[in-house]
């Protein structure tokens, strides 16, 4: 997505205060959404959005702002919806992190670690353990090297296999997003 499709937290706050808030689609996992989200946003996880984008298009005829933790997943969602023909897409610059840093309110639920933090914990732990094990087991350090290669690929491709795997753990799933419920809410909200 190009830079003109980005909306700053300050501008979004002003639109909300003026009663001109766009539709907010939060593309994080249900667990992340439950932990903290912008009031009035709809949770449509990235994989659900990709799978049901045609159905969503019929209910998203006005301005849409995509939200995630930092903006990366929202940009991916924006690309998927733009390819499907949805105009007026914007991504919240810096995601919920920037929103909160700007002093805006987040609705909070039970606290949990976000996926990015979990990836850092798992990757760092594997590298640490295999590095130490390499002292006694020749070649064990190669597992850490493979993790490093995977993280490098994740940065270059803007995707993360470890994050996808971690998001499937029961801890991260939370209540499953039902697309029919989301569509009904989109229909009923002016």
PDB file of C-alpha atoms in Angstrom:
ATOM      1  CA  UNK A   1       0.000   0.000   0.000  1.00  0.00           C
ATOM      2  CA  UNK A   2       1.239   3.498  -0.655  1.00  0.00           C
ATOM      3  CA  UNK A   3       1.779   6.192   1.948  1.00  0.00           C
ATOM      4  CA  UNK A   4      -1.414   8.027   0.985  1.00  0.00           C
ATOM      5  CA  UNK A   5      -3.388   5.085   2.387  1.00  0.00           C
ATOM      6  CA  UNK A   6      -2.100   5.682   5.917  1.00  0.00           C
ATOM      7  CA  UNK A   7      -4.090   7.457   8.614  1.00  0.00           C
ATOM      8  CA  UNK A   8      -2.366   8.816  11.717  1.00  0.00           C
ATOM      9  CA  UNK A   9      -3.777   8.175  15.189  1.00  0.00           C
ATOM     10  CA  UNK A  10      -4.249  11.931  15.678  1.00  0.00           C
ATOM     11  CA  UNK A  11      -6.407  12.249  12.547  1.00  0.00           C
ATOM     12  CA  UNK A  12      -8.424   9.161  13.478  1.00  0.00           C
ATOM     13  CA  UNK A  13      -9.000  10.527  16.986  1.00  0.00           C
ATOM     14  CA  UNK A  14     -10.289  13.774  15.483  1.00  0.00           C
ATOM     15  CA  UNK A  15     -12.640  11.895  13.122  1.00  0.00           C
ATOM     16  CA  UNK A  16     -13.999   9.855  16.044  1.00  0.00           C
ATOM     17  CA  UNK A  17     -14.534  12.985  18.170  1.00  0.00           C
ATOM     18  CA  UNK A  18     -16.331  14.726  15.287  1.00  0.00           C
ATOM     19  CA  UNK A  19     -18.658  11.737  14.842  1.00  0.00           C
ATOM     20  CA  UNK A  20     -17.181  10.924  11.423  1.00  0.00           C
ATOM     21  CA  UNK A  21     -15.395   7.729  12.431  1.00  0.00           C
ATOM     22  CA  UNK A  22     -14.699   5.328   9.572  1.00  0.00           C
ATOM     23  CA  UNK A  23     -15.298   1.584   9.897  1.00  0.00           C
ATOM     24  CA  UNK A  24     -12.456   0.112  11.911  1.00  0.00           C
ATOM     25  CA  UNK A  25     -11.453  -3.462  11.105  1.00  0.00           C
ATOM     26  CA  UNK A  26      -8.946  -4.928  13.555  1.00  0.00           C
ATOM     27  CA  UNK A  27      -7.107  -7.767  11.807  1.00  0.00           C
ATOM     28  CA  UNK A  28      -5.291  -9.158  14.848  1.00  0.00           C
ATOM     29  CA  UNK A  29      -6.081 -12.521  16.430  1.00  0.00           C
ATOM     30  CA  UNK A  30      -9.177 -12.758  18.645  1.00  0.00           C
ATOM     31  CA  UNK A  31      -6.900 -13.126  21.675  1.00  0.00           C
ATOM     32  CA  UNK A  32      -5.009  -9.928  20.860  1.00  0.00           C
ATOM     33  CA  UNK A  33      -8.282  -8.125  20.159  1.00  0.00           C
ATOM     34  CA  UNK A  34      -9.716  -9.184  23.524  1.00  0.00           C
ATOM     35  CA  UNK A  35      -6.631  -7.888  25.302  1.00  0.00           C
ATOM     36  CA  UNK A  36      -6.968  -4.351  23.921  1.00  0.00           C
ATOM     37  CA  UNK A  37      -8.784  -2.753  21.001  1.00  0.00           C
ATOM     38  CA  UNK A  38     -10.061   0.569  19.769  1.00  0.00           C
ATOM     39  CA  UNK A  39     -13.685   1.041  20.843  1.00  0.00           C
ATOM     40  CA  UNK A  40     -16.113   0.448  17.987  1.00  0.00           C
ATOM     41  CA  UNK A  41     -13.706  -1.694  15.970  1.00  0.00           C
ATOM     42  CA  UNK A  42     -14.664  -5.041  14.481  1.00  0.00           C
ATOM     43  CA  UNK A  43     -12.380  -8.041  14.868  1.00  0.00           C
ATOM     44  CA  UNK A  44     -11.762  -9.708  11.504  1.00  0.00           C
ATOM     45  CA  UNK A  45      -8.476 -11.637  11.820  1.00  0.00           C
ATOM     46  CA  UNK A  46      -6.229 -11.418   8.779  1.00  0.00           C
ATOM     47  CA  UNK A  47      -6.782 -15.042   7.720  1.00  0.00           C
ATOM     48  CA  UNK A  48     -10.570 -14.657   8.085  1.00  0.00           C
ATOM     49  CA  UNK A  49     -10.481 -11.410   6.131  1.00  0.00           C
ATOM     50  CA  UNK A  50      -8.550 -13.022   3.285  1.00  0.00           C
ATOM     51  CA  UNK A  51     -10.941 -15.976   3.192  1.00  0.00           C
ATOM     52  CA  UNK A  52     -14.154 -13.908   3.325  1.00  0.00           C
ATOM     53  CA  UNK A  53     -13.122 -10.680   1.610  1.00  0.00           C
ATOM     54  CA  UNK A  54     -15.824 -10.998  -1.071  1.00  0.00           C
ATOM     55  CA  UNK A  55     -18.518 -11.207   1.614  1.00  0.00           C
ATOM     56  CA  UNK A  56     -16.978  -8.287   3.512  1.00  0.00           C
ATOM     57  CA  UNK A  57     -16.893  -6.096   0.399  1.00  0.00           C
ATOM     58  CA  UNK A  58     -20.681  -6.001   0.225  1.00  0.00           C
ATOM     59  CA  UNK A  59     -20.780  -4.462   3.722  1.00  0.00           C
ATOM     60  CA  UNK A  60     -17.869  -2.045   3.469  1.00  0.00           C
ATOM     61  CA  UNK A  61     -18.973   0.713   1.122  1.00  0.00           C
ATOM     62  CA  UNK A  62     -17.664   3.627   3.181  1.00  0.00           C
ATOM     63  CA  UNK A  63     -14.219   4.542   4.466  1.00  0.00           C
ATOM     64  CA  UNK A  64     -12.422   1.659   6.134  1.00  0.00           C
ATOM     65  CA  UNK A  65      -9.419   1.872   8.440  1.00  0.00           C
ATOM     66  CA  UNK A  66      -7.492  -1.331   9.057  1.00  0.00           C
ATOM     67  CA  UNK A  67      -5.880  -1.815  12.447  1.00  0.00           C
ATOM     68  CA  UNK A  68      -3.339  -4.220  13.909  1.00  0.00           C
ATOM     69  CA  UNK A  69      -0.617  -3.936  16.520  1.00  0.00           C
ATOM     70  CA  UNK A  70       1.966  -2.059  14.450  1.00  0.00           C
ATOM     71  CA  UNK A  71       0.542  -1.691  10.943  1.00  0.00           C
ATOM     72  CA  UNK A  72       2.166  -4.671   9.153  1.00  0.00           C
ATOM     73  CA  UNK A  73      -0.809  -7.068   9.206  1.00  0.00           C
ATOM     74  CA  UNK A  74      -3.183  -4.197   8.474  1.00  0.00           C
ATOM     75  CA  UNK A  75      -1.142  -3.380   5.354  1.00  0.00           C
ATOM     76  CA  UNK A  76      -1.441  -7.018   4.246  1.00  0.00           C
ATOM     77  CA  UNK A  77      -5.199  -6.874   4.835  1.00  0.00           C
ATOM     78  CA  UNK A  78      -5.373  -3.633   2.882  1.00  0.00           C
ATOM     79  CA  UNK A  79      -3.611  -5.221  -0.042  1.00  0.00           C
ATOM     80  CA  UNK A  80      -6.038  -8.173  -0.005  1.00  0.00           C
ATOM     81  CA  UNK A  81      -9.110  -5.896   0.105  1.00  0.00           C
ATOM     82  CA  UNK A  82      -7.702  -3.513  -2.513  1.00  0.00           C
ATOM     83  CA  UNK A  83      -7.085  -6.440  -4.867  1.00  0.00           C
ATOM     84  CA  UNK A  84     -10.720  -7.421  -4.328  1.00  0.00           C
ATOM     85  CA  UNK A  85     -11.802  -3.922  -5.383  1.00  0.00           C
ATOM     86  CA  UNK A  86     -12.518  -2.052  -2.149  1.00  0.00           C
ATOM     87  CA  UNK A  87     -11.756   1.675  -2.444  1.00  0.00           C
ATOM     88  CA  UNK A  88     -11.219   4.092   0.462  1.00  0.00           C
ATOM     89  CA  UNK A  89      -8.868   1.845   2.419  1.00  0.00           C
ATOM     90  CA  UNK A  90      -6.474   3.218   4.969  1.00  0.00           C
ATOM     91  CA  UNK A  91      -4.169   1.670   7.543  1.00  0.00           C
ATOM     92  CA  UNK A  92      -3.810   3.106  11.032  1.00  0.00           C
ATOM     93  CA  UNK A  93      -0.184   4.207  11.084  1.00  0.00           C
ATOM     94  CA  UNK A  94       1.660   2.424  13.881  1.00  0.00           C
ATOM     95  CA  UNK A  95      -1.425   0.404  14.844  1.00  0.00           C
ATOM     96  CA  UNK A  96      -2.741   0.138  18.386  1.00  0.00           C
ATOM     97  CA  UNK A  97       0.737   0.865  19.746  1.00  0.00           C
ATOM     98  CA  UNK A  98       0.749   4.316  18.122  1.00  0.00           C
ATOM     99  CA  UNK A  99      -2.931   4.844  19.014  1.00  0.00           C
ATOM    100  CA  UNK A 100      -2.192   4.285  22.697  1.00  0.00           C
ATOM    101  CA  UNK A 101       1.040   6.320  22.550  1.00  0.00           C
ATOM    102  CA  UNK A 102      -1.014   9.220  21.147  1.00  0.00           C
ATOM    103  CA  UNK A 103      -3.073   9.096  24.347  1.00  0.00           C
ATOM    104  CA  UNK A 104      -6.157   7.500  22.814  1.00  0.00           C
ATOM    105  CA  UNK A 105      -8.337   5.071  24.748  1.00  0.00           C
ATOM    106  CA  UNK A 106      -8.214   1.300  24.257  1.00  0.00           C
ATOM    107  CA  UNK A 107     -10.873  -1.047  25.607  1.00  0.00           C
ATOM    108  CA  UNK A 108      -9.040  -3.614  27.699  1.00  0.00           C
ATOM    109  CA  UNK A 109      -9.723  -7.245  28.480  1.00  0.00           C
ATOM    110  CA  UNK A 110      -7.564  -9.952  30.038  1.00  0.00           C
ATOM    111  CA  UNK A 111      -3.856  -9.206  29.559  1.00  0.00           C
ATOM    112  CA  UNK A 112      -1.825 -11.524  27.326  1.00  0.00           C
ATOM    113  CA  UNK A 113       1.376 -11.327  25.371  1.00  0.00           C
ATOM    114  CA  UNK A 114       1.034 -10.276  21.751  1.00  0.00           C
ATOM    115  CA  UNK A 115       2.302 -12.560  18.967  1.00  0.00           C
ATOM    116  CA  UNK A 116       5.423 -10.504  18.244  1.00  0.00           C
ATOM    117  CA  UNK A 117       6.535 -10.760  21.872  1.00  0.00           C
ATOM    118  CA  UNK A 118       5.863 -14.509  21.874  1.00  0.00           C
ATOM    119  CA  UNK A 119       7.951 -14.921  18.703  1.00  0.00           C
ATOM    120  CA  UNK A 120      10.845 -13.071  20.353  1.00  0.00           C
ATOM    121  CA  UNK A 121      10.564 -15.296  23.445  1.00  0.00           C
ATOM    122  CA  UNK A 122      10.459 -18.571  21.511  1.00  0.00           C
ATOM    123  CA  UNK A 123      13.166 -17.607  18.991  1.00  0.00           C
ATOM    124  CA  UNK A 124      15.445 -16.185  21.673  1.00  0.00           C
ATOM    125  CA  UNK A 125      14.972 -19.220  23.906  1.00  0.00           C
ATOM    126  CA  UNK A 126      15.751 -21.656  21.089  1.00  0.00           C
ATOM    127  CA  UNK A 127      18.878 -19.719  20.114  1.00  0.00           C
ATOM    128  CA  UNK A 128      20.018 -19.508  23.754  1.00  0.00           C
ATOM    129  CA  UNK A 129      19.401 -23.187  24.528  1.00  0.00           C
ATOM    130  CA  UNK A 130      20.948 -24.487  21.302  1.00  0.00           C
ATOM    131  CA  UNK A 131      23.913 -22.138  21.712  1.00  0.00           C
ATOM    132  CA  UNK A 132      24.559 -23.506  25.202  1.00  0.00           C
ATOM    133  CA  UNK A 133      23.875 -27.076  24.088  1.00  0.00           C
ATOM    134  CA  UNK A 134      26.417 -26.558  21.305  1.00  0.00           C
ATOM    135  CA  UNK A 135      29.130 -26.575  23.977  1.00  0.00           C
ATOM    136  CA  UNK A 136      28.364 -30.230  24.680  1.00  0.00           C
ATOM    137  CA  UNK A 137      26.663 -31.333  21.450  1.00  0.00           C
ATOM    138  CA  UNK A 138      28.552 -30.365  18.302  1.00  0.00           C
ATOM    139  CA  UNK A 139      26.200 -29.005  15.672  1.00  0.00           C
ATOM    140  CA  UNK A 140      23.371 -28.039  18.069  1.00  0.00           C
ATOM    141  CA  UNK A 141      24.081 -24.380  17.305  1.00  0.00           C
ATOM    142  CA  UNK A 142      22.823 -24.982  13.754  1.00  0.00           C
ATOM    143  CA  UNK A 143      19.255 -25.038  15.083  1.00  0.00           C
ATOM    144  CA  UNK A 144      19.771 -21.474  16.316  1.00  0.00           C
ATOM    145  CA  UNK A 145      21.225 -20.594  12.928  1.00  0.00           C
ATOM    146  CA  UNK A 146      18.096 -21.961  11.234  1.00  0.00           C
ATOM    147  CA  UNK A 147      15.913 -19.848  13.542  1.00  0.00           C
ATOM    148  CA  UNK A 148      17.997 -16.802  12.646  1.00  0.00           C
ATOM    149  CA  UNK A 149      17.555 -17.547   8.949  1.00  0.00           C
ATOM    150  CA  UNK A 150      13.800 -17.889   9.471  1.00  0.00           C
ATOM    151  CA  UNK A 151      13.618 -14.544  11.268  1.00  0.00           C
ATOM    152  CA  UNK A 152      15.631 -12.895   8.495  1.00  0.00           C
ATOM    153  CA  UNK A 153      13.235 -14.312   5.904  1.00  0.00           C
ATOM    154  CA  UNK A 154      10.288 -13.153   8.038  1.00  0.00           C
ATOM    155  CA  UNK A 155      11.636  -9.589   8.015  1.00  0.00           C
ATOM    156  CA  UNK A 156      12.329  -9.565   4.274  1.00  0.00           C
ATOM    157  CA  UNK A 157       8.991 -11.157   3.292  1.00  0.00           C
ATOM    158  CA  UNK A 158       6.965  -9.351   5.975  1.00  0.00           C
ATOM    159  CA  UNK A 159       5.509 -12.691   7.065  1.00  0.00           C
ATOM    160  CA  UNK A 160       6.315 -14.884  10.023  1.00  0.00           C
ATOM    161  CA  UNK A 161       5.773 -18.649  10.040  1.00  0.00           C
ATOM    162  CA  UNK A 162       6.542 -18.834  13.763  1.00  0.00           C
ATOM    163  CA  UNK A 163       3.927 -16.154  14.451  1.00  0.00           C
ATOM    164  CA  UNK A 164       1.360 -18.065  12.397  1.00  0.00           C
ATOM    165  CA  UNK A 165       2.120 -21.257  14.328  1.00  0.00           C
ATOM    166  CA  UNK A 166       1.969 -19.480  17.685  1.00  0.00           C
ATOM    167  CA  UNK A 167      -1.337 -17.840  16.762  1.00  0.00           C
ATOM    168  CA  UNK A 168      -2.855 -21.325  16.476  1.00  0.00           C
ATOM    169  CA  UNK A 169      -2.119 -22.189  20.105  1.00  0.00           C
ATOM    170  CA  UNK A 170      -5.198 -22.256  22.370  1.00  0.00           C
ATOM    171  CA  UNK A 171      -3.724 -19.382  24.408  1.00  0.00           C
ATOM    172  CA  UNK A 172      -3.836 -17.109  21.372  1.00  0.00           C
ATOM    173  CA  UNK A 173      -7.039 -18.205  19.719  1.00  0.00           C
ATOM    174  CA  UNK A 174      -9.542 -16.839  22.159  1.00  0.00           C
ATOM    175  CA  UNK A 175     -13.112 -17.019  20.942  1.00  0.00           C
ATOM    176  CA  UNK A 176     -13.203 -17.736  17.229  1.00  0.00           C
ATOM    177  CA  UNK A 177     -14.370 -14.880  15.049  1.00  0.00           C
ATOM    178  CA  UNK A 178     -17.662 -15.812  13.429  1.00  0.00           C
ATOM    179  CA  UNK A 179     -17.852 -14.058  10.073  1.00  0.00           C
ATOM    180  CA  UNK A 180     -21.670 -14.195  10.104  1.00  0.00           C
ATOM    181  CA  UNK A 181     -21.737 -12.252  13.380  1.00  0.00           C
ATOM    182  CA  UNK A 182     -19.293  -9.671  12.039  1.00  0.00           C
ATOM    183  CA  UNK A 183     -21.334  -9.262   8.843  1.00  0.00           C
ATOM    184  CA  UNK A 184     -24.548  -8.845  10.861  1.00  0.00           C
ATOM    185  CA  UNK A 185     -22.880  -6.178  13.011  1.00  0.00           C
ATOM    186  CA  UNK A 186     -21.597  -4.378   9.916  1.00  0.00           C
ATOM    187  CA  UNK A 187     -25.114  -4.445   8.425  1.00  0.00           C
ATOM    188  CA  UNK A 188     -26.767  -3.122  11.572  1.00  0.00           C
ATOM    189  CA  UNK A 189     -24.296  -0.316  12.279  1.00  0.00           C
ATOM    190  CA  UNK A 190     -24.857   2.876  10.298  1.00  0.00           C
TER     191      UNK A 190
END
